[in-house]
Amino acid sequence: DAMVIQNPRYQVTQFGKPVTLSCSQTLNHNVMYWYQQKSSQAPKLLFHYYDKDFNNEADTPDNFQSRRPNTSFCFLDIRSPGLGDAAMYLCATSFGRTNQPQHFGDGTRLSIL
Amino acid sequence: DAKTTQPPSMDCAEGRAANLPCNHSTISGNEYVYWYRQIHSQGPQYIIHGLKNNETNEMASLIITEDRKSSTLILPHATLRDTAVYYCIYYNYSGGGADGLTFGKGTHLIIQP
């Protein structure tokens, strides 16, 4: 029944080694979001795709990139992970230009060695 | 999204009603109030939203004051599984755009057996 699916749930990578996190959805929502949540903090928006249009938050580091090859999938790429990038990464979806709620996946917890 | 004020933590006895307050004094007339919760190690879960009328669904009730400057989320019969961080957020996306959610610190609700 999961509608926003994130794989894997846990990811370990080495300092400086590129890593990709994935998100898929079965809701056919046109907007997909990526949030970062560090330990004991609230989620923080990194960027979102409105259809094929990429929208970056002003304070999102250049180290973070995203790809959306089709409606159902979205990827988060971290080009050179640092120790400060260890966090839970949450994917969410919604219908744009409505007040319908966002639907979240259960996140990928990223650890950096 | 703009700021809300919530108590950092609350306790409630199992089986009793949990009433979670939220102040949103700068809300504008067309912005909806949303409540999400986040159970440990899971993604945020949508609970309920409303504009100015009180709302009820299978999870909770939402009471919005007449001046819309505050609201209360009510979990009518709290269970141990309701232990989570509860976030109150307000926004209006129907005018255009699809900005992500701005989470505050939320209220950590602990249900006591």
PDB file of C-alpha atoms in Angstrom:
ATOM      1  CA  ASP A   1       0.000   0.000   0.000  1.00  0.00           C
ATOM      2  CA  ALA A   2       3.020   2.298   0.272  1.00  0.00           C
ATOM      3  CA  MET A   3       2.439   5.244  -2.043  1.00  0.00           C
ATOM      4  CA  VAL A   4       5.787   7.007  -1.693  1.00  0.00           C
ATOM      5  CA  ILE A   5       8.605   4.510  -1.600  1.00  0.00           C
ATOM      6  CA  GLN A   6      12.170   5.287  -0.699  1.00  0.00           C
ATOM      7  CA  ASN A   7      15.013   2.887  -1.207  1.00  0.00           C
ATOM      8  CA  PRO A   8      17.086   1.927   0.543  1.00  0.00           C
ATOM      9  CA  ARG A   9      15.914   2.679   4.103  1.00  0.00           C
ATOM     10  CA  TYR A  10      19.517   2.804   5.267  1.00  0.00           C
ATOM     11  CA  GLN A  11      22.518   3.827   3.193  1.00  0.00           C
ATOM     12  CA  VAL A  12      26.154   3.960   4.201  1.00  0.00           C
ATOM     13  CA  THR A  13      28.737   5.709   2.080  1.00  0.00           C
ATOM     14  CA  GLN A  14      32.288   6.872   2.456  1.00  0.00           C
ATOM     15  CA  PHE A  15      33.364  10.456   2.889  1.00  0.00           C
ATOM     16  CA  GLY A  16      33.574  12.014  -0.581  1.00  0.00           C
ATOM     17  CA  LYS A  17      32.053   9.041  -2.427  1.00  0.00           C
ATOM     18  CA  PRO A  18      29.016   9.985  -4.537  1.00  0.00           C
ATOM     19  CA  VAL A  19      25.707   8.509  -3.444  1.00  0.00           C
ATOM     20  CA  THR A  20      22.229   8.421  -4.971  1.00  0.00           C
ATOM     21  CA  LEU A  21      18.984   8.033  -3.078  1.00  0.00           C
ATOM     22  CA  SER A  22      15.788   7.085  -4.882  1.00  0.00           C
ATOM     23  CA  CYS A  23      12.103   7.810  -4.502  1.00  0.00           C
ATOM     24  CA  SER A  24       9.140   6.455  -6.414  1.00  0.00           C
ATOM     25  CA  GLN A  25       5.440   7.197  -6.140  1.00  0.00           C
ATOM     26  CA  THR A  26       2.208   5.553  -7.215  1.00  0.00           C
ATOM     27  CA  LEU A  27       0.035   8.629  -6.655  1.00  0.00           C
ATOM     28  CA  ASN A  28       0.668  10.281 -10.044  1.00  0.00           C
ATOM     29  CA  HIS A  29       1.401  13.542  -8.234  1.00  0.00           C
ATOM     30  CA  ASN A  30       3.061  16.204 -10.357  1.00  0.00           C
ATOM     31  CA  VAL A  31       5.231  17.634  -7.570  1.00  0.00           C
ATOM     32  CA  MET A  32       8.040  15.782  -5.807  1.00  0.00           C
ATOM     33  CA  TYR A  33      10.083  17.169  -2.913  1.00  0.00           C
ATOM     34  CA  TRP A  34      13.295  16.295  -1.115  1.00  0.00           C
ATOM     35  CA  TYR A  35      13.779  17.205   2.544  1.00  0.00           C
ATOM     36  CA  GLN A  36      16.793  16.754   4.800  1.00  0.00           C
ATOM     37  CA  GLN A  37      16.251  15.959   8.470  1.00  0.00           C
ATOM     38  CA  LYS A  38      19.230  15.962  10.799  1.00  0.00           C
ATOM     39  CA  SER A  39      19.102  14.347  14.197  1.00  0.00           C
ATOM     40  CA  SER A  40      16.610  15.994  16.591  1.00  0.00           C
ATOM     41  CA  GLN A  41      15.714  18.650  14.013  1.00  0.00           C
ATOM     42  CA  ALA A  42      12.666  19.285  11.852  1.00  0.00           C
ATOM     43  CA  PRO A  43      12.713  18.413   8.141  1.00  0.00           C
ATOM     44  CA  LYS A  44      14.162  21.106   5.889  1.00  0.00           C
ATOM     45  CA  LEU A  45      13.279  21.481   2.218  1.00  0.00           C
ATOM     46  CA  LEU A  46      16.191  21.032  -0.208  1.00  0.00           C
ATOM     47  CA  PHE A  47      14.388  21.338  -3.552  1.00  0.00           C
ATOM     48  CA  HIS A  48      11.370  20.216  -5.497  1.00  0.00           C
ATOM     49  CA  TYR A  49      10.253  19.337  -9.011  1.00  0.00           C
ATOM     50  CA  TYR A  50       7.049  20.837 -10.333  1.00  0.00           C
ATOM     51  CA  ASP A  51       6.444  18.545 -13.286  1.00  0.00           C
ATOM     52  CA  LYS A  52       9.836  18.784 -15.037  1.00  0.00           C
ATOM     53  CA  ASP A  53      10.757  22.144 -13.578  1.00  0.00           C
ATOM     54  CA  PHE A  54      13.452  22.026 -10.914  1.00  0.00           C
ATOM     55  CA  ASN A  55      13.189  24.490  -8.004  1.00  0.00           C
ATOM     56  CA  ASN A  56      16.173  24.788  -5.714  1.00  0.00           C
ATOM     57  CA  GLU A  57      16.032  26.356  -2.249  1.00  0.00           C
ATOM     58  CA  ALA A  58      18.450  29.276  -1.917  1.00  0.00           C
ATOM     59  CA  ASP A  59      20.453  27.694   0.878  1.00  0.00           C
ATOM     60  CA  THR A  60      20.741  24.182  -0.540  1.00  0.00           C
ATOM     61  CA  PRO A  61      24.433  23.382  -1.078  1.00  0.00           C
ATOM     62  CA  ASP A  62      25.659  22.789  -4.634  1.00  0.00           C
ATOM     63  CA  ASN A  63      26.752  19.344  -3.499  1.00  0.00           C
ATOM     64  CA  PHE A  64      23.109  18.272  -3.691  1.00  0.00           C
ATOM     65  CA  GLN A  65      21.504  17.619  -7.069  1.00  0.00           C
ATOM     66  CA  SER A  66      18.314  15.963  -8.208  1.00  0.00           C
ATOM     67  CA  ARG A  67      16.933  14.196 -11.267  1.00  0.00           C
ATOM     68  CA  ARG A  68      13.396  13.352 -12.239  1.00  0.00           C
ATOM     69  CA  PRO A  69      13.368  11.095 -15.303  1.00  0.00           C
ATOM     70  CA  ASN A  70       9.581  10.644 -15.262  1.00  0.00           C
ATOM     71  CA  THR A  71       6.516  11.386 -13.138  1.00  0.00           C
ATOM     72  CA  SER A  72       7.009   8.405 -10.870  1.00  0.00           C
ATOM     73  CA  PHE A  73      10.684   8.624  -9.974  1.00  0.00           C
ATOM     74  CA  CYS A  74      12.972  11.184  -8.429  1.00  0.00           C
ATOM     75  CA  PHE A  75      16.605  10.871  -7.353  1.00  0.00           C
ATOM     76  CA  LEU A  76      18.764  12.765  -4.901  1.00  0.00           C
ATOM     77  CA  ASP A  77      22.457  12.835  -5.779  1.00  0.00           C
ATOM     78  CA  ILE A  78      25.088  13.902  -3.277  1.00  0.00           C
ATOM     79  CA  ARG A  79      28.258  14.465  -5.247  1.00  0.00           C
ATOM     80  CA  SER A  80      30.828  14.495  -2.451  1.00  0.00           C
ATOM     81  CA  PRO A  81      29.226  13.652   0.885  1.00  0.00           C
ATOM     82  CA  GLY A  82      30.735  15.202   3.962  1.00  0.00           C
ATOM     83  CA  LEU A  83      30.227  14.174   7.567  1.00  0.00           C
ATOM     84  CA  GLY A  84      27.664  16.978   7.935  1.00  0.00           C
ATOM     85  CA  ASP A  85      25.454  15.374   5.305  1.00  0.00           C
ATOM     86  CA  ALA A  86      24.591  12.453   7.557  1.00  0.00           C
ATOM     87  CA  ALA A  87      20.848  12.738   7.963  1.00  0.00           C
ATOM     88  CA  MET A  88      17.446  11.287   7.128  1.00  0.00           C
ATOM     89  CA  TYR A  89      16.396  12.217   3.588  1.00  0.00           C
ATOM     90  CA  LEU A  90      12.665  12.400   3.030  1.00  0.00           C
ATOM     91  CA  CYS A  91      10.815  12.368  -0.273  1.00  0.00           C
ATOM     92  CA  ALA A  92       7.291  13.782  -0.535  1.00  0.00           C
ATOM     93  CA  THR A  93       4.718  14.292  -3.281  1.00  0.00           C
ATOM     94  CA  SER A  94       1.678  16.454  -3.865  1.00  0.00           C
ATOM     95  CA  PHE A  95      -0.650  17.856  -6.495  1.00  0.00           C
ATOM     96  CA  GLY A  96       0.631  21.307  -7.311  1.00  0.00           C
ATOM     97  CA  ARG A  97      -1.586  24.382  -7.074  1.00  0.00           C
ATOM     98  CA  THR A  98      -4.017  22.672  -4.709  1.00  0.00           C
ATOM     99  CA  ASN A  99      -4.315  22.567  -0.959  1.00  0.00           C
ATOM    100  CA  GLN A 100      -4.183  18.808  -0.843  1.00  0.00           C
ATOM    101  CA  PRO A 101      -1.605  17.544   1.661  1.00  0.00           C
ATOM    102  CA  GLN A 102       1.842  16.231   0.937  1.00  0.00           C
ATOM    103  CA  HIS A 103       2.512  12.509   1.209  1.00  0.00           C
ATOM    104  CA  PHE A 104       5.864  11.436   2.603  1.00  0.00           C
ATOM    105  CA  GLY A 105       7.946   8.331   2.281  1.00  0.00           C
ATOM    106  CA  ASP A 106       9.617   6.808   5.327  1.00  0.00           C
ATOM    107  CA  GLY A 107      12.977   8.236   4.373  1.00  0.00           C
ATOM    108  CA  THR A 108      16.507   7.007   3.784  1.00  0.00           C
ATOM    109  CA  ARG A 109      18.902   7.323   6.669  1.00  0.00           C
ATOM    110  CA  LEU A 110      22.330   8.186   5.297  1.00  0.00           C
ATOM    111  CA  SER A 111      25.500   7.528   7.253  1.00  0.00           C
ATOM    112  CA  ILE A 112      28.929   8.774   6.231  1.00  0.00           C
ATOM    113  CA  LEU A 113      32.052   6.829   7.198  1.00  0.00           C
TER     114      LEU A 113
ATOM    115  CA  ASP B   1       5.108  29.176   4.876  1.00  0.00           C
ATOM    116  CA  ALA B   2       5.298  31.227   8.018  1.00  0.00           C
ATOM    117  CA  LYS B   3       5.982  30.551  11.649  1.00  0.00           C
ATOM    118  CA  THR B   4       3.808  28.858  14.201  1.00  0.00           C
ATOM    119  CA  THR B   5       4.279  28.518  17.949  1.00  0.00           C
ATOM    120  CA  GLN B   6       3.775  25.191  19.687  1.00  0.00           C
ATOM    121  CA  PRO B   7       4.732  23.908  23.139  1.00  0.00           C
ATOM    122  CA  PRO B   8       7.887  21.793  22.849  1.00  0.00           C
ATOM    123  CA  SER B   9       6.430  18.837  24.702  1.00  0.00           C
ATOM    124  CA  MET B  10       3.241  17.490  26.264  1.00  0.00           C
ATOM    125  CA  ASP B  11       2.205  14.403  28.171  1.00  0.00           C
ATOM    126  CA  CYS B  12      -1.163  12.698  27.999  1.00  0.00           C
ATOM    127  CA  ALA B  13      -2.522   9.588  29.659  1.00  0.00           C
ATOM    128  CA  GLU B  14      -3.494   6.700  27.435  1.00  0.00           C
ATOM    129  CA  GLY B  15      -7.228   6.726  26.683  1.00  0.00           C
ATOM    130  CA  ARG B  16      -7.613  10.412  27.416  1.00  0.00           C
ATOM    131  CA  ALA B  17      -8.054  13.183  24.862  1.00  0.00           C
ATOM    132  CA  ALA B  18      -4.847  14.890  23.771  1.00  0.00           C
ATOM    133  CA  ASN B  19      -5.266  18.586  22.980  1.00  0.00           C
ATOM    134  CA  LEU B  20      -2.353  20.137  21.110  1.00  0.00           C
ATOM    135  CA  PRO B  21      -2.374  23.931  20.752  1.00  0.00           C
ATOM    136  CA  CYS B  22      -0.831  26.020  17.989  1.00  0.00           C
ATOM    137  CA  ASN B  23      -0.553  29.771  17.604  1.00  0.00           C
ATOM    138  CA  HIS B  24      -0.466  31.201  14.077  1.00  0.00           C
ATOM    139  CA  SER B  25      -1.155  34.869  14.625  1.00  0.00           C
ATOM    140  CA  THR B  26       0.206  35.966  11.224  1.00  0.00           C
ATOM    141  CA  ILE B  27      -1.991  33.647   9.172  1.00  0.00           C
ATOM    142  CA  SER B  28      -3.710  35.307   6.229  1.00  0.00           C
ATOM    143  CA  GLY B  29      -7.296  34.811   5.150  1.00  0.00           C
ATOM    144  CA  ASN B  30      -6.703  32.217   2.454  1.00  0.00           C
ATOM    145  CA  GLU B  31      -4.110  30.095   4.249  1.00  0.00           C
ATOM    146  CA  TYR B  32      -5.041  26.668   5.525  1.00  0.00           C
ATOM    147  CA  VAL B  33      -3.877  25.162   8.818  1.00  0.00           C
ATOM    148  CA  TYR B  34      -2.321  21.703   8.468  1.00  0.00           C
ATOM    149  CA  TRP B  35      -1.251  19.189  11.055  1.00  0.00           C
ATOM    150  CA  TYR B  36       1.298  16.479  10.440  1.00  0.00           C
ATOM    151  CA  ARG B  37       2.940  14.096  12.845  1.00  0.00           C
ATOM    152  CA  GLN B  38       6.178  12.186  12.757  1.00  0.00           C
ATOM    153  CA  ILE B  39       6.577   8.945  14.612  1.00  0.00           C
ATOM    154  CA  HIS B  40      10.167   8.028  15.396  1.00  0.00           C
ATOM    155  CA  SER B  41      12.102   6.796  12.335  1.00  0.00           C
ATOM    156  CA  GLN B  42       9.173   7.353   9.981  1.00  0.00           C
ATOM    157  CA  GLY B  43       8.271  10.092   7.523  1.00  0.00           C
ATOM    158  CA  PRO B  44       5.772  12.812   8.475  1.00  0.00           C
ATOM    159  CA  GLN B  45       2.159  11.725   8.254  1.00  0.00           C
ATOM    160  CA  TYR B  46      -0.675  14.056   7.303  1.00  0.00           C
ATOM    161  CA  ILE B  47      -3.415  14.260   9.948  1.00  0.00           C
ATOM    162  CA  ILE B  48      -5.926  16.971   9.074  1.00  0.00           C
ATOM    163  CA  HIS B  49      -6.291  20.469   7.651  1.00  0.00           C
ATOM    164  CA  GLY B  50      -8.839  23.277   7.667  1.00  0.00           C
ATOM    165  CA  LEU B  51      -9.466  26.880   6.695  1.00  0.00           C
ATOM    166  CA  LYS B  52     -11.907  28.305   9.224  1.00  0.00           C
ATOM    167  CA  ASN B  53     -14.490  25.677  10.049  1.00  0.00           C
ATOM    168  CA  ASN B  54     -13.803  22.944  12.540  1.00  0.00           C
ATOM    169  CA  GLU B  55     -12.878  19.680  10.872  1.00  0.00           C
ATOM    170  CA  THR B  56     -13.020  16.044  11.932  1.00  0.00           C
ATOM    171  CA  ASN B  57     -11.737  12.870  10.341  1.00  0.00           C
ATOM    172  CA  GLU B  58     -10.977   9.341  11.484  1.00  0.00           C
ATOM    173  CA  MET B  59      -7.737  10.429  13.123  1.00  0.00           C
ATOM    174  CA  ALA B  60      -8.481  13.723  14.845  1.00  0.00           C
ATOM    175  CA  SER B  61     -10.477  16.911  15.166  1.00  0.00           C
ATOM    176  CA  LEU B  62      -9.246  20.392  14.352  1.00  0.00           C
ATOM    177  CA  ILE B  63     -10.662  23.397  16.155  1.00  0.00           C
ATOM    178  CA  ILE B  64      -9.781  26.801  14.672  1.00  0.00           C
ATOM    179  CA  THR B  65     -10.592  29.959  16.619  1.00  0.00           C
ATOM    180  CA  GLU B  66     -12.912  32.497  15.057  1.00  0.00           C
ATOM    181  CA  ASP B  67     -10.071  34.971  14.486  1.00  0.00           C
ATOM    182  CA  ARG B  68      -7.983  32.097  13.036  1.00  0.00           C
ATOM    183  CA  LYS B  69      -4.965  33.076  15.092  1.00  0.00           C
ATOM    184  CA  SER B  70      -4.786  29.731  16.843  1.00  0.00           C
ATOM    185  CA  SER B  71      -5.965  26.172  16.559  1.00  0.00           C
ATOM    186  CA  THR B  72      -6.119  22.970  18.583  1.00  0.00           C
ATOM    187  CA  LEU B  73      -5.620  19.444  17.349  1.00  0.00           C
ATOM    188  CA  ILE B  74      -7.610  16.922  19.351  1.00  0.00           C
ATOM    189  CA  LEU B  75      -6.820  13.210  19.451  1.00  0.00           C
ATOM    190  CA  PRO B  76      -9.980  11.961  21.172  1.00  0.00           C
ATOM    191  CA  HIS B  77      -8.683   8.725  22.708  1.00  0.00           C
ATOM    192  CA  ALA B  78      -4.906   8.742  22.710  1.00  0.00           C
ATOM    193  CA  THR B  79      -3.024   5.461  22.440  1.00  0.00           C
ATOM    194  CA  LEU B  80       0.650   4.680  22.896  1.00  0.00           C
ATOM    195  CA  ARG B  81       0.999   4.693  19.092  1.00  0.00           C
ATOM    196  CA  ASP B  82       0.126   8.390  19.080  1.00  0.00           C
ATOM    197  CA  THR B  83       3.470   9.221  20.686  1.00  0.00           C
ATOM    198  CA  ALA B  84       5.116  11.421  18.039  1.00  0.00           C
ATOM    199  CA  VAL B  85       6.201  14.947  17.147  1.00  0.00           C
ATOM    200  CA  TYR B  86       3.206  16.963  15.947  1.00  0.00           C
ATOM    201  CA  TYR B  87       3.733  19.824  13.523  1.00  0.00           C
ATOM    202  CA  CYS B  88       1.312  22.666  12.856  1.00  0.00           C
ATOM    203  CA  ILE B  89       1.927  24.448   9.535  1.00  0.00           C
ATOM    204  CA  TYR B  90      -0.097  26.927   7.499  1.00  0.00           C
ATOM    205  CA  TYR B  91      -0.005  27.746   3.789  1.00  0.00           C
ATOM    206  CA  ASN B  92      -2.071  28.262   0.673  1.00  0.00           C
ATOM    207  CA  TYR B  93      -0.842  26.722  -2.561  1.00  0.00           C
ATOM    208  CA  SER B  94      -3.923  27.085  -4.677  1.00  0.00           C
ATOM    209  CA  GLY B  95      -2.840  30.516  -5.810  1.00  0.00           C
ATOM    210  CA  GLY B  96       0.072  29.033  -7.655  1.00  0.00           C
ATOM    211  CA  GLY B  97       3.419  27.462  -7.059  1.00  0.00           C
ATOM    212  CA  ALA B  98       4.276  24.408  -5.029  1.00  0.00           C
ATOM    213  CA  ASP B  99       6.684  25.482  -2.314  1.00  0.00           C
ATOM    214  CA  GLY B 100       7.495  22.834   0.236  1.00  0.00           C
ATOM    215  CA  LEU B 101       6.540  22.801   3.879  1.00  0.00           C
ATOM    216  CA  THR B 102       8.364  24.894   6.450  1.00  0.00           C
ATOM    217  CA  PHE B 103       8.419  22.841   9.618  1.00  0.00           C
ATOM    218  CA  GLY B 104       8.755  24.447  13.028  1.00  0.00           C
ATOM    219  CA  LYS B 105      10.007  22.533  16.036  1.00  0.00           C
ATOM    220  CA  GLY B 106       6.641  20.923  16.731  1.00  0.00           C
ATOM    221  CA  THR B 107       5.279  19.402  19.917  1.00  0.00           C
ATOM    222  CA  HIS B 108       6.636  16.098  21.183  1.00  0.00           C
ATOM    223  CA  LEU B 109       3.525  14.340  22.501  1.00  0.00           C
ATOM    224  CA  ILE B 110       4.223  11.478  24.880  1.00  0.00           C
ATOM    225  CA  ILE B 111       1.363   9.157  25.713  1.00  0.00           C
ATOM    226  CA  GLN B 112       1.796   7.632  29.159  1.00  0.00           C
ATOM    227  CA  PRO B 113       0.456   4.148  29.893  1.00  0.00           C
TER     228      PRO B 113
END
